[in-house]
Amino acid sequence: HAKSQGRNTWAFYAQELTEAASERLELEAHLRRAMERGEFAVHYQPQWDTATGQVTGAEALARWHHPEQGVISPGRFIPVAEESGLIIPLGERILRDACTFWEDYTRRTGHRLTLAVNLSGRQVALPDLAERILAILDETGLDPRLLELEFTESVLLEQHHGLLRLMQTLKARGVQFAIDDFGTGYSSLAYLKDLAVDRLKIDRTFVQDLPDDENDAEITAAVIAMAHNLRLTVTAEGVETEGQLAFLGRQGCDQWQGFLGSRPLPTAELETLLSAERHSGAGTSP
Ligand code: C2E
Ligand code: MG
Ligand code: MG
Ligand code: MG
């Protein structure tokens, strides 16, 4: 009895795996077609200076407008794009689109804000990524000092040499670097020191239960203090409440982003927000 049950469980499991695999393949095929059809857009989530309440920049986040399924979230398609290698042309397209828009916005308004763009490990593993990024900067005319590239701790561990090479070339041109989702990986402090990153972004899982969760409050305060000792600036991700923001302000967190300020926005809405923020002097700060 146990044996046949085991076999049934296995058959069931194998079927689930096959379904998952074919779903993935299907998504991959759709991704390829979507790239050809130009179904990807870039949305931008503003970032605020905690002390002054002014907008300092925005993060570019990929959006897939599927003709039948509507907007598909990056959490679903970025992992598939990474596994299939499609993240390389997709990431390049997102970077080019974002730099093009940012250069145009900066030139029209004279408003110099930082543009943050996410990099995947597959991109960092490319031996000529620095040259590809410099070519996009030259082509679009964006001031490299306005660009900040984000990578996660797992990229830091898996692509340490690629990152060193990338940062050496791009930092000489003024590009900045941030560690995304900080605190969720296993990166060591030694890496932080020899990589000369500019910013840590505290993952939103530490932010969501602030200020009541004592462990999260301690961790957040410690990360901010440590980062400042290493001369890094700190951005808190996923700020949704005034209570979270007030706590982060008291701890000296430099910048924040989150639904309390704004969701990621298409360019027209971003421009409306930016112009309103500029004319009101300061933004959503307490
Ligand atoms: P991330 O880089 O950590 O981006 C922040 C994510 O948190 C975004 O999700 C954003 O919409 C979400 N978020 C912002 N504020 C809040 C908040 O207050 N509450 C909550 N619950 N969520 C908030 P999104 O846009 O779905 O992107 C998810 C992840 O997909 C990103 O995490 C990033 O790792 C990846 N991703 C997005 N666009 C790109 C891209 O162009 N290239 C690469 N390589 N990865 C990307
Ligand atoms: Mg990010
Ligand atoms: Mg993040
Ligand atoms: Mg993330």
mmCIF file of C-alpha atoms and ligand atoms in Angstrom:
data_model
loop_
_atom_site.group_PDB
_atom_site.id
_atom_site.type_symbol
_atom_site.label_atom_id
_atom_site.label_comp_id
_atom_site.label_asym_id
_atom_site.label_seq_id
_atom_site.Cartn_x
_atom_site.Cartn_y
_atom_site.Cartn_z
ATOM 1 C CA HIS A 1 0.000 0.000 0.000
ATOM 2 C CA ALA A 2 2.752 2.402 1.016
ATOM 3 C CA LYS A 3 4.584 1.570 -2.174
ATOM 4 C CA SER A 4 1.673 2.302 -4.503
ATOM 5 C CA GLN A 5 0.930 5.481 -2.609
ATOM 6 C CA GLY A 6 4.556 6.510 -3.084
ATOM 7 C CA ARG A 7 4.284 5.792 -6.795
ATOM 8 C CA ASN A 8 1.074 7.829 -7.074
ATOM 9 C CA THR A 9 2.666 10.707 -5.220
ATOM 10 C CA TRP A 10 5.609 10.521 -7.577
ATOM 11 C CA ALA A 11 3.395 10.437 -10.664
ATOM 12 C CA PHE A 12 1.500 13.415 -9.347
ATOM 13 C CA TYR A 13 4.699 15.256 -8.561
ATOM 14 C CA ALA A 14 6.189 14.500 -11.999
ATOM 15 C CA GLN A 15 3.044 15.807 -13.646
ATOM 16 C CA GLU A 16 3.220 19.007 -11.615
ATOM 17 C CA LEU A 17 6.850 19.470 -12.628
ATOM 18 C CA THR A 18 6.014 18.979 -16.285
ATOM 19 C CA GLU A 19 3.198 21.493 -16.026
ATOM 20 C CA ALA A 20 5.456 24.014 -14.303
ATOM 21 C CA ALA A 21 8.137 23.479 -16.941
ATOM 22 C CA SER A 22 5.765 23.911 -19.853
ATOM 23 C CA GLU A 23 4.234 26.985 -18.228
ATOM 24 C CA ARG A 24 7.744 28.412 -18.004
ATOM 25 C CA LEU A 25 8.504 27.587 -21.619
ATOM 26 C CA GLU A 26 5.266 29.216 -22.663
ATOM 27 C CA LEU A 27 6.058 32.339 -20.653
ATOM 28 C CA GLU A 28 9.513 32.395 -22.210
ATOM 29 C CA ALA A 29 8.041 32.231 -25.713
ATOM 30 C CA HIS A 30 5.603 35.027 -24.815
ATOM 31 C CA LEU A 31 8.476 37.098 -23.442
ATOM 32 C CA ARG A 32 10.394 36.785 -26.707
ATOM 33 C CA ARG A 33 7.335 37.837 -28.693
ATOM 34 C CA ALA A 34 6.661 40.695 -26.269
ATOM 35 C CA MET A 35 10.179 42.010 -26.823
ATOM 36 C CA GLU A 36 9.621 42.034 -30.572
ATOM 37 C CA ARG A 37 6.254 43.742 -30.165
ATOM 38 C CA GLY A 38 7.566 46.326 -27.721
ATOM 39 C CA GLU A 39 5.163 45.422 -24.901
ATOM 40 C CA PHE A 40 7.555 46.564 -22.170
ATOM 41 C CA ALA A 41 7.394 49.937 -20.505
ATOM 42 C CA VAL A 42 9.396 51.539 -17.751
ATOM 43 C CA HIS A 43 7.665 52.997 -14.714
ATOM 44 C CA TYR A 44 9.403 55.210 -12.184
ATOM 45 C CA GLN A 45 9.069 55.265 -8.401
ATOM 46 C CA PRO A 46 10.202 58.566 -6.850
ATOM 47 C CA GLN A 47 12.650 58.655 -3.948
ATOM 48 C CA TRP A 48 12.602 61.347 -1.276
ATOM 49 C CA ASP A 49 15.201 62.924 0.968
ATOM 50 C CA THR A 50 14.033 62.110 4.493
ATOM 51 C CA ALA A 51 15.327 65.327 6.065
ATOM 52 C CA THR A 52 14.216 67.903 3.467
ATOM 53 C CA GLY A 53 11.236 66.111 1.937
ATOM 54 C CA GLN A 54 12.507 66.820 -1.564
ATOM 55 C CA VAL A 55 12.538 64.300 -4.383
ATOM 56 C CA THR A 56 16.093 63.153 -5.116
ATOM 57 C CA GLY A 57 15.469 60.699 -7.941
ATOM 58 C CA ALA A 58 13.462 57.691 -9.060
ATOM 59 C CA GLU A 59 13.892 53.976 -9.642
ATOM 60 C CA ALA A 60 13.120 52.526 -13.065
ATOM 61 C CA LEU A 61 10.939 49.403 -12.823
ATOM 62 C CA ALA A 62 10.013 47.218 -15.788
ATOM 63 C CA ARG A 63 6.345 46.665 -16.692
ATOM 64 C CA TRP A 64 4.979 44.187 -19.198
ATOM 65 C CA HIS A 65 1.672 45.175 -20.797
ATOM 66 C CA HIS A 66 0.389 41.840 -22.050
ATOM 67 C CA PRO A 67 -2.349 42.301 -24.703
ATOM 68 C CA GLU A 68 -4.679 39.736 -23.040
ATOM 69 C CA GLN A 69 -3.450 39.382 -19.467
ATOM 70 C CA GLY A 70 -2.889 43.068 -18.711
ATOM 71 C CA VAL A 71 0.092 44.143 -16.637
ATOM 72 C CA ILE A 72 2.360 41.250 -15.654
ATOM 73 C CA SER A 73 4.555 41.971 -12.650
ATOM 74 C CA PRO A 74 8.363 41.776 -12.755
ATOM 75 C CA GLY A 75 8.216 39.215 -9.949
ATOM 76 C CA ARG A 76 6.769 36.807 -12.541
ATOM 77 C CA PHE A 77 8.744 37.595 -15.675
ATOM 78 C CA ILE A 78 12.182 38.750 -14.423
ATOM 79 C CA PRO A 79 13.105 35.265 -13.064
ATOM 80 C CA VAL A 80 12.099 33.679 -16.405
ATOM 81 C CA ALA A 81 13.993 36.363 -18.311
ATOM 82 C CA GLU A 82 17.037 35.646 -16.135
ATOM 83 C CA GLU A 83 16.937 31.882 -16.614
ATOM 84 C CA SER A 84 16.472 32.139 -20.362
ATOM 85 C CA GLY A 85 19.092 34.861 -20.830
ATOM 86 C CA LEU A 86 16.434 37.224 -22.247
ATOM 87 C CA ILE A 87 17.255 39.575 -19.380
ATOM 88 C CA ILE A 88 20.341 40.647 -21.339
ATOM 89 C CA PRO A 89 18.512 42.283 -24.280
ATOM 90 C CA LEU A 90 15.568 43.227 -22.031
ATOM 91 C CA GLY A 91 17.784 44.862 -19.394
ATOM 92 C CA GLU A 92 19.604 46.746 -22.111
ATOM 93 C CA ARG A 93 16.358 48.000 -23.581
ATOM 94 C CA ILE A 94 15.088 49.136 -20.183
ATOM 95 C CA LEU A 95 18.351 50.961 -19.495
ATOM 96 C CA ARG A 96 18.282 52.656 -22.919
ATOM 97 C CA ASP A 97 14.612 53.716 -22.572
ATOM 98 C CA ALA A 98 15.165 55.015 -19.042
ATOM 99 C CA CYS A 99 18.331 56.954 -19.962
ATOM 100 C CA THR A 100 16.598 58.441 -23.017
ATOM 101 C CA PHE A 101 13.646 59.668 -20.963
ATOM 102 C CA TRP A 102 15.869 60.897 -18.120
ATOM 103 C CA GLU A 103 18.167 62.875 -20.400
ATOM 104 C CA ASP A 104 15.158 64.494 -22.056
ATOM 105 C CA TYR A 105 13.518 65.329 -18.711
ATOM 106 C CA THR A 106 16.753 66.772 -17.321
ATOM 107 C CA ARG A 107 17.336 68.921 -20.395
ATOM 108 C CA ARG A 108 13.747 70.245 -20.554
ATOM 109 C CA THR A 109 13.444 71.079 -16.859
ATOM 110 C CA GLY A 110 17.005 71.629 -15.646
ATOM 111 C CA HIS A 111 15.955 69.405 -12.713
ATOM 112 C CA ARG A 112 18.902 67.117 -11.914
ATOM 113 C CA LEU A 113 17.578 63.942 -10.331
ATOM 114 C CA THR A 114 19.140 60.504 -9.944
ATOM 115 C CA LEU A 115 17.924 57.620 -12.129
ATOM 116 C CA ALA A 116 18.256 54.205 -10.454
ATOM 117 C CA VAL A 117 18.233 51.099 -12.684
ATOM 118 C CA ASN A 118 18.302 47.440 -11.588
ATOM 119 C CA LEU A 119 20.988 45.088 -12.909
ATOM 120 C CA SER A 120 20.637 41.315 -12.979
ATOM 121 C CA GLY A 121 23.474 38.852 -12.299
ATOM 122 C CA ARG A 122 23.305 37.637 -15.890
ATOM 123 C CA GLN A 123 24.088 41.162 -17.088
ATOM 124 C CA VAL A 124 26.943 41.601 -14.615
ATOM 125 C CA ALA A 125 28.465 38.322 -15.856
ATOM 126 C CA LEU A 126 28.896 39.839 -19.348
ATOM 127 C CA PRO A 127 32.571 40.698 -19.851
ATOM 128 C CA ASP A 128 31.676 43.844 -21.817
ATOM 129 C CA LEU A 129 28.808 45.180 -19.675
ATOM 130 C CA ALA A 130 30.727 48.367 -18.778
ATOM 131 C CA GLU A 131 31.285 49.139 -22.470
ATOM 132 C CA ARG A 132 27.626 48.425 -23.283
ATOM 133 C CA ILE A 133 26.490 50.809 -20.543
ATOM 134 C CA LEU A 134 28.953 53.502 -21.612
ATOM 135 C CA ALA A 135 27.685 53.163 -25.189
ATOM 136 C CA ILE A 136 24.103 53.744 -23.962
ATOM 137 C CA LEU A 137 25.209 56.769 -21.934
ATOM 138 C CA ASP A 138 27.016 58.220 -24.961
ATOM 139 C CA GLU A 139 24.123 57.463 -27.296
ATOM 140 C CA THR A 140 21.479 59.021 -25.025
ATOM 141 C CA GLY A 141 23.665 61.851 -23.711
ATOM 142 C CA LEU A 142 22.651 61.252 -20.074
ATOM 143 C CA ASP A 143 25.157 62.639 -17.565
ATOM 144 C CA PRO A 144 26.706 59.462 -16.045
ATOM 145 C CA ARG A 145 26.654 61.147 -12.620
ATOM 146 C CA LEU A 146 22.854 60.947 -12.676
ATOM 147 C CA LEU A 147 22.850 57.156 -13.119
ATOM 148 C CA GLU A 148 22.807 54.756 -10.183
ATOM 149 C CA LEU A 149 22.955 50.994 -10.760
ATOM 150 C CA GLU A 150 21.385 48.600 -8.249
ATOM 151 C CA PHE A 151 22.354 44.990 -7.685
ATOM 152 C CA THR A 152 21.393 42.500 -4.967
ATOM 153 C CA GLU A 153 23.588 40.746 -2.424
ATOM 154 C CA SER A 154 23.398 37.485 -4.366
ATOM 155 C CA VAL A 155 24.899 39.263 -7.390
ATOM 156 C CA LEU A 156 27.575 40.614 -5.053
ATOM 157 C CA LEU A 157 28.468 37.063 -4.005
ATOM 158 C CA GLU A 158 28.137 35.328 -7.365
ATOM 159 C CA GLN A 159 29.587 38.012 -9.641
ATOM 160 C CA HIS A 160 32.133 39.631 -7.364
ATOM 161 C CA HIS A 161 34.834 39.929 -10.042
ATOM 162 C CA GLY A 162 32.408 41.114 -12.694
ATOM 163 C CA LEU A 163 31.210 43.811 -10.311
ATOM 164 C CA LEU A 164 34.735 44.935 -9.445
ATOM 165 C CA ARG A 165 35.522 45.348 -13.145
ATOM 166 C CA LEU A 166 32.207 47.092 -13.852
ATOM 167 C CA MET A 167 32.547 49.481 -10.949
ATOM 168 C CA GLN A 168 36.159 50.323 -11.749
ATOM 169 C CA THR A 169 35.214 51.465 -15.243
ATOM 170 C CA LEU A 170 31.895 53.135 -14.483
ATOM 171 C CA LYS A 171 32.773 54.850 -11.211
ATOM 172 C CA ALA A 172 35.572 56.670 -13.057
ATOM 173 C CA ARG A 173 32.790 58.249 -15.150
ATOM 174 C CA GLY A 174 30.694 59.147 -12.101
ATOM 175 C CA VAL A 175 28.116 56.325 -12.167
ATOM 176 C CA GLN A 176 26.939 55.367 -8.661
ATOM 177 C CA PHE A 177 26.165 51.922 -7.234
ATOM 178 C CA ALA A 178 23.640 50.676 -4.675
ATOM 179 C CA ILE A 179 23.025 47.327 -3.012
ATOM 180 C CA ASP A 180 19.342 46.453 -3.354
ATOM 181 C CA ASP A 181 17.220 44.467 -0.869
ATOM 182 C CA PHE A 182 19.996 44.822 1.705
ATOM 183 C CA GLY A 183 19.719 42.446 4.659
ATOM 184 C CA THR A 184 18.039 39.563 2.835
ATOM 185 C CA GLY A 185 21.242 37.959 1.505
ATOM 186 C CA TYR A 186 24.488 36.770 2.998
ATOM 187 C CA SER A 187 26.988 39.371 1.891
ATOM 188 C CA SER A 188 29.886 40.049 4.192
ATOM 189 C CA LEU A 189 30.950 43.453 5.427
ATOM 190 C CA ALA A 190 34.383 42.899 3.860
ATOM 191 C CA TYR A 191 32.761 42.932 0.418
ATOM 192 C CA LEU A 192 31.080 46.237 1.184
ATOM 193 C CA LYS A 193 34.421 47.750 2.088
ATOM 194 C CA ASP A 194 36.406 46.673 -0.963
ATOM 195 C CA LEU A 195 33.610 47.297 -3.467
ATOM 196 C CA ALA A 196 33.126 51.000 -2.715
ATOM 197 C CA VAL A 197 29.365 51.045 -3.241
ATOM 198 C CA ASP A 198 27.633 54.357 -2.601
ATOM 199 C CA ARG A 199 24.335 53.265 -1.110
ATOM 200 C CA LEU A 200 22.494 50.516 0.756
ATOM 201 C CA LYS A 201 18.801 50.005 0.192
ATOM 202 C CA ILE A 202 17.202 48.423 3.246
ATOM 203 C CA ASP A 203 14.807 45.706 2.127
ATOM 204 C CA ARG A 204 11.139 46.391 2.719
ATOM 205 C CA THR A 205 10.715 43.248 4.850
ATOM 206 C CA PHE A 206 12.627 45.134 7.602
ATOM 207 C CA VAL A 207 10.571 48.266 7.085
ATOM 208 C CA GLN A 208 7.057 46.828 6.999
ATOM 209 C CA ASP A 209 6.691 46.200 10.762
ATOM 210 C CA LEU A 210 8.409 49.388 11.917
ATOM 211 C CA PRO A 211 8.337 50.962 14.426
ATOM 212 C CA ASP A 212 6.618 48.298 16.597
ATOM 213 C CA ASP A 213 8.708 45.226 15.832
ATOM 214 C CA GLU A 214 11.703 45.582 18.140
ATOM 215 C CA ASN A 215 13.986 43.296 16.133
ATOM 216 C CA ASP A 216 13.311 45.148 12.896
ATOM 217 C CA ALA A 217 13.778 48.479 14.668
ATOM 218 C CA GLU A 218 17.166 47.339 16.031
ATOM 219 C CA ILE A 219 18.288 45.925 12.695
ATOM 220 C CA THR A 220 17.278 49.049 10.795
ATOM 221 C CA ALA A 221 19.013 51.347 13.283
ATOM 222 C CA ALA A 222 22.163 49.188 13.182
ATOM 223 C CA VAL A 223 22.268 49.055 9.368
ATOM 224 C CA ILE A 224 21.894 52.840 9.136
ATOM 225 C CA ALA A 225 24.659 53.423 11.715
ATOM 226 C CA MET A 226 26.981 50.906 10.054
ATOM 227 C CA ALA A 227 26.361 52.339 6.587
ATOM 228 C CA HIS A 228 27.090 55.856 7.803
ATOM 229 C CA ASN A 229 30.326 54.677 9.434
ATOM 230 C CA LEU A 230 31.330 53.258 6.047
ATOM 231 C CA ARG A 231 30.289 56.571 4.410
ATOM 232 C CA LEU A 232 27.401 55.004 2.528
ATOM 233 C CA THR A 233 23.996 56.581 2.193
ATOM 234 C CA VAL A 234 20.880 54.601 3.058
ATOM 235 C CA THR A 235 17.522 54.332 1.314
ATOM 236 C CA ALA A 236 14.595 52.577 2.971
ATOM 237 C CA GLU A 237 12.376 50.616 0.568
ATOM 238 C CA GLY A 238 8.666 49.943 0.851
ATOM 239 C CA VAL A 239 7.687 52.794 3.176
ATOM 240 C CA GLU A 240 3.906 52.677 3.490
ATOM 241 C CA THR A 241 3.056 54.545 6.712
ATOM 242 C CA GLU A 242 3.812 57.846 8.440
ATOM 243 C CA GLY A 243 4.932 55.835 11.486
ATOM 244 C CA GLN A 244 7.583 54.028 9.463
ATOM 245 C CA LEU A 245 8.775 57.272 7.933
ATOM 246 C CA ALA A 246 8.986 59.053 11.313
ATOM 247 C CA PHE A 247 11.051 56.194 12.745
ATOM 248 C CA LEU A 248 13.400 56.218 9.738
ATOM 249 C CA GLY A 249 13.771 59.995 10.050
ATOM 250 C CA ARG A 250 14.758 59.691 13.726
ATOM 251 C CA GLN A 251 17.375 57.081 12.825
ATOM 252 C CA GLY A 252 18.909 59.374 10.221
ATOM 253 C CA CYS A 253 17.942 57.282 7.194
ATOM 254 C CA ASP A 254 18.902 59.452 4.201
ATOM 255 C CA GLN A 255 16.255 58.587 1.640
ATOM 256 C CA TRP A 256 13.086 56.591 1.224
ATOM 257 C CA GLN A 257 10.715 55.254 -1.387
ATOM 258 C CA GLY A 258 7.391 53.518 -1.025
ATOM 259 C CA PHE A 259 3.663 53.642 -1.568
ATOM 260 C CA LEU A 260 3.344 56.351 1.121
ATOM 261 C CA GLY A 261 5.009 58.686 -1.373
ATOM 262 C CA SER A 262 4.003 57.109 -4.652
ATOM 263 C CA ARG A 263 3.664 53.875 -6.548
ATOM 264 C CA PRO A 264 5.872 53.428 -9.624
ATOM 265 C CA LEU A 265 4.392 55.746 -12.277
ATOM 266 C CA PRO A 266 4.358 56.009 -16.067
ATOM 267 C CA THR A 267 6.334 59.000 -17.370
ATOM 268 C CA ALA A 268 3.445 61.470 -17.754
ATOM 269 C CA GLU A 269 2.241 60.903 -14.177
ATOM 270 C CA LEU A 270 5.800 61.025 -12.883
ATOM 271 C CA GLU A 271 6.279 64.414 -14.504
ATOM 272 C CA THR A 272 3.051 65.712 -12.954
ATOM 273 C CA LEU A 273 4.232 64.567 -9.518
ATOM 274 C CA LEU A 274 7.707 66.022 -9.982
ATOM 275 C CA SER A 275 6.412 69.369 -11.084
ATOM 276 C CA ALA A 276 3.956 69.548 -8.153
ATOM 277 C CA GLU A 277 6.727 68.609 -5.719
ATOM 278 C CA ARG A 278 9.040 71.265 -7.141
ATOM 279 C CA HIS A 279 6.482 74.009 -6.798
ATOM 280 C CA SER A 280 5.460 73.044 -3.288
ATOM 281 C CA GLY A 281 9.072 73.335 -2.082
ATOM 282 C CA ALA A 282 9.130 70.218 0.061
ATOM 283 C CA GLY A 283 7.230 66.980 -0.329
ATOM 284 C CA THR A 284 5.658 64.364 1.870
ATOM 285 C CA SER A 285 8.207 64.687 4.698
ATOM 286 C CA PRO A 286 6.926 64.918 8.306
HETATM 287 P P1 C2E B 1 13.254 46.081 -6.342
HETATM 288 O O1 C2E B 1 14.343 46.557 -7.246
HETATM 289 O O2 C2E B 1 13.600 45.856 -4.922
HETATM 290 O O3 C2E B 1 12.088 47.148 -6.514
HETATM 291 C C1 C2E B 1 11.206 47.523 -5.501
HETATM 292 C C2 C2E B 1 9.897 46.783 -5.598
HETATM 293 O O4 C2E B 1 9.102 47.108 -4.470
HETATM 294 C C3 C2E B 1 9.066 47.189 -6.811
HETATM 295 O O5 C2E B 1 8.324 46.041 -7.214
HETATM 296 C C4 C2E B 1 8.124 48.225 -6.221
HETATM 297 O O6 C2E B 1 6.930 48.390 -6.956
HETATM 298 C C5 C2E B 1 7.852 47.618 -4.873
HETATM 299 N N1 C2E B 1 7.446 48.611 -3.896
HETATM 300 C C6 C2E B 1 7.815 49.899 -3.836
HETATM 301 N N2 C2E B 1 7.258 50.527 -2.785
HETATM 302 C C7 C2E B 1 6.519 49.609 -2.148
HETATM 303 C C8 C2E B 1 5.695 49.641 -0.963
HETATM 304 O O7 C2E B 1 5.541 50.656 -0.297
HETATM 305 N N3 C2E B 1 5.105 48.484 -0.608
HETATM 306 C C9 C2E B 1 5.245 47.334 -1.316
HETATM 307 N N4 C2E B 1 4.610 46.262 -0.896
HETATM 308 N N5 C2E B 1 6.012 47.261 -2.441
HETATM 309 C C10 C2E B 1 6.644 48.388 -2.840
HETATM 310 P P2 C2E B 1 8.210 45.602 -8.724
HETATM 311 O O8 C2E B 1 8.141 46.797 -9.618
HETATM 312 O O9 C2E B 1 7.124 44.595 -8.789
HETATM 313 O O10 C2E B 1 9.609 44.908 -8.998
HETATM 314 C C11 C2E B 1 9.967 43.751 -8.300
HETATM 315 C C12 C2E B 1 11.417 43.408 -8.530
HETATM 316 O O11 C2E B 1 11.637 43.030 -9.898
HETATM 317 C C13 C2E B 1 12.379 44.561 -8.273
HETATM 318 O O12 C2E B 1 12.624 44.696 -6.899
HETATM 319 C C14 C2E B 1 13.578 44.096 -9.050
HETATM 320 O O13 C2E B 1 14.321 43.159 -8.305
HETATM 321 C C15 C2E B 1 12.946 43.394 -10.242
HETATM 322 N N6 C2E B 1 12.939 44.324 -11.387
HETATM 323 C C16 C2E B 1 12.020 45.252 -11.753
HETATM 324 N N7 C2E B 1 12.408 45.888 -12.877
HETATM 325 C C17 C2E B 1 13.602 45.360 -13.221
HETATM 326 C C18 C2E B 1 14.534 45.614 -14.293
HETATM 327 O O14 C2E B 1 14.356 46.502 -15.141
HETATM 328 N N8 C2E B 1 15.669 44.840 -14.319
HETATM 329 C C19 C2E B 1 15.918 43.887 -13.375
HETATM 330 N N9 C2E B 1 17.064 43.166 -13.472
HETATM 331 N N10 C2E B 1 15.086 43.642 -12.354
HETATM 332 C C20 C2E B 1 13.945 44.369 -12.276
HETATM 333 MG MG MG B 2 15.750 47.920 -7.062
HETATM 334 MG MG MG B 3 14.671 46.321 -3.479
HETATM 335 MG MG MG B 4 13.637 42.969 -4.976
#
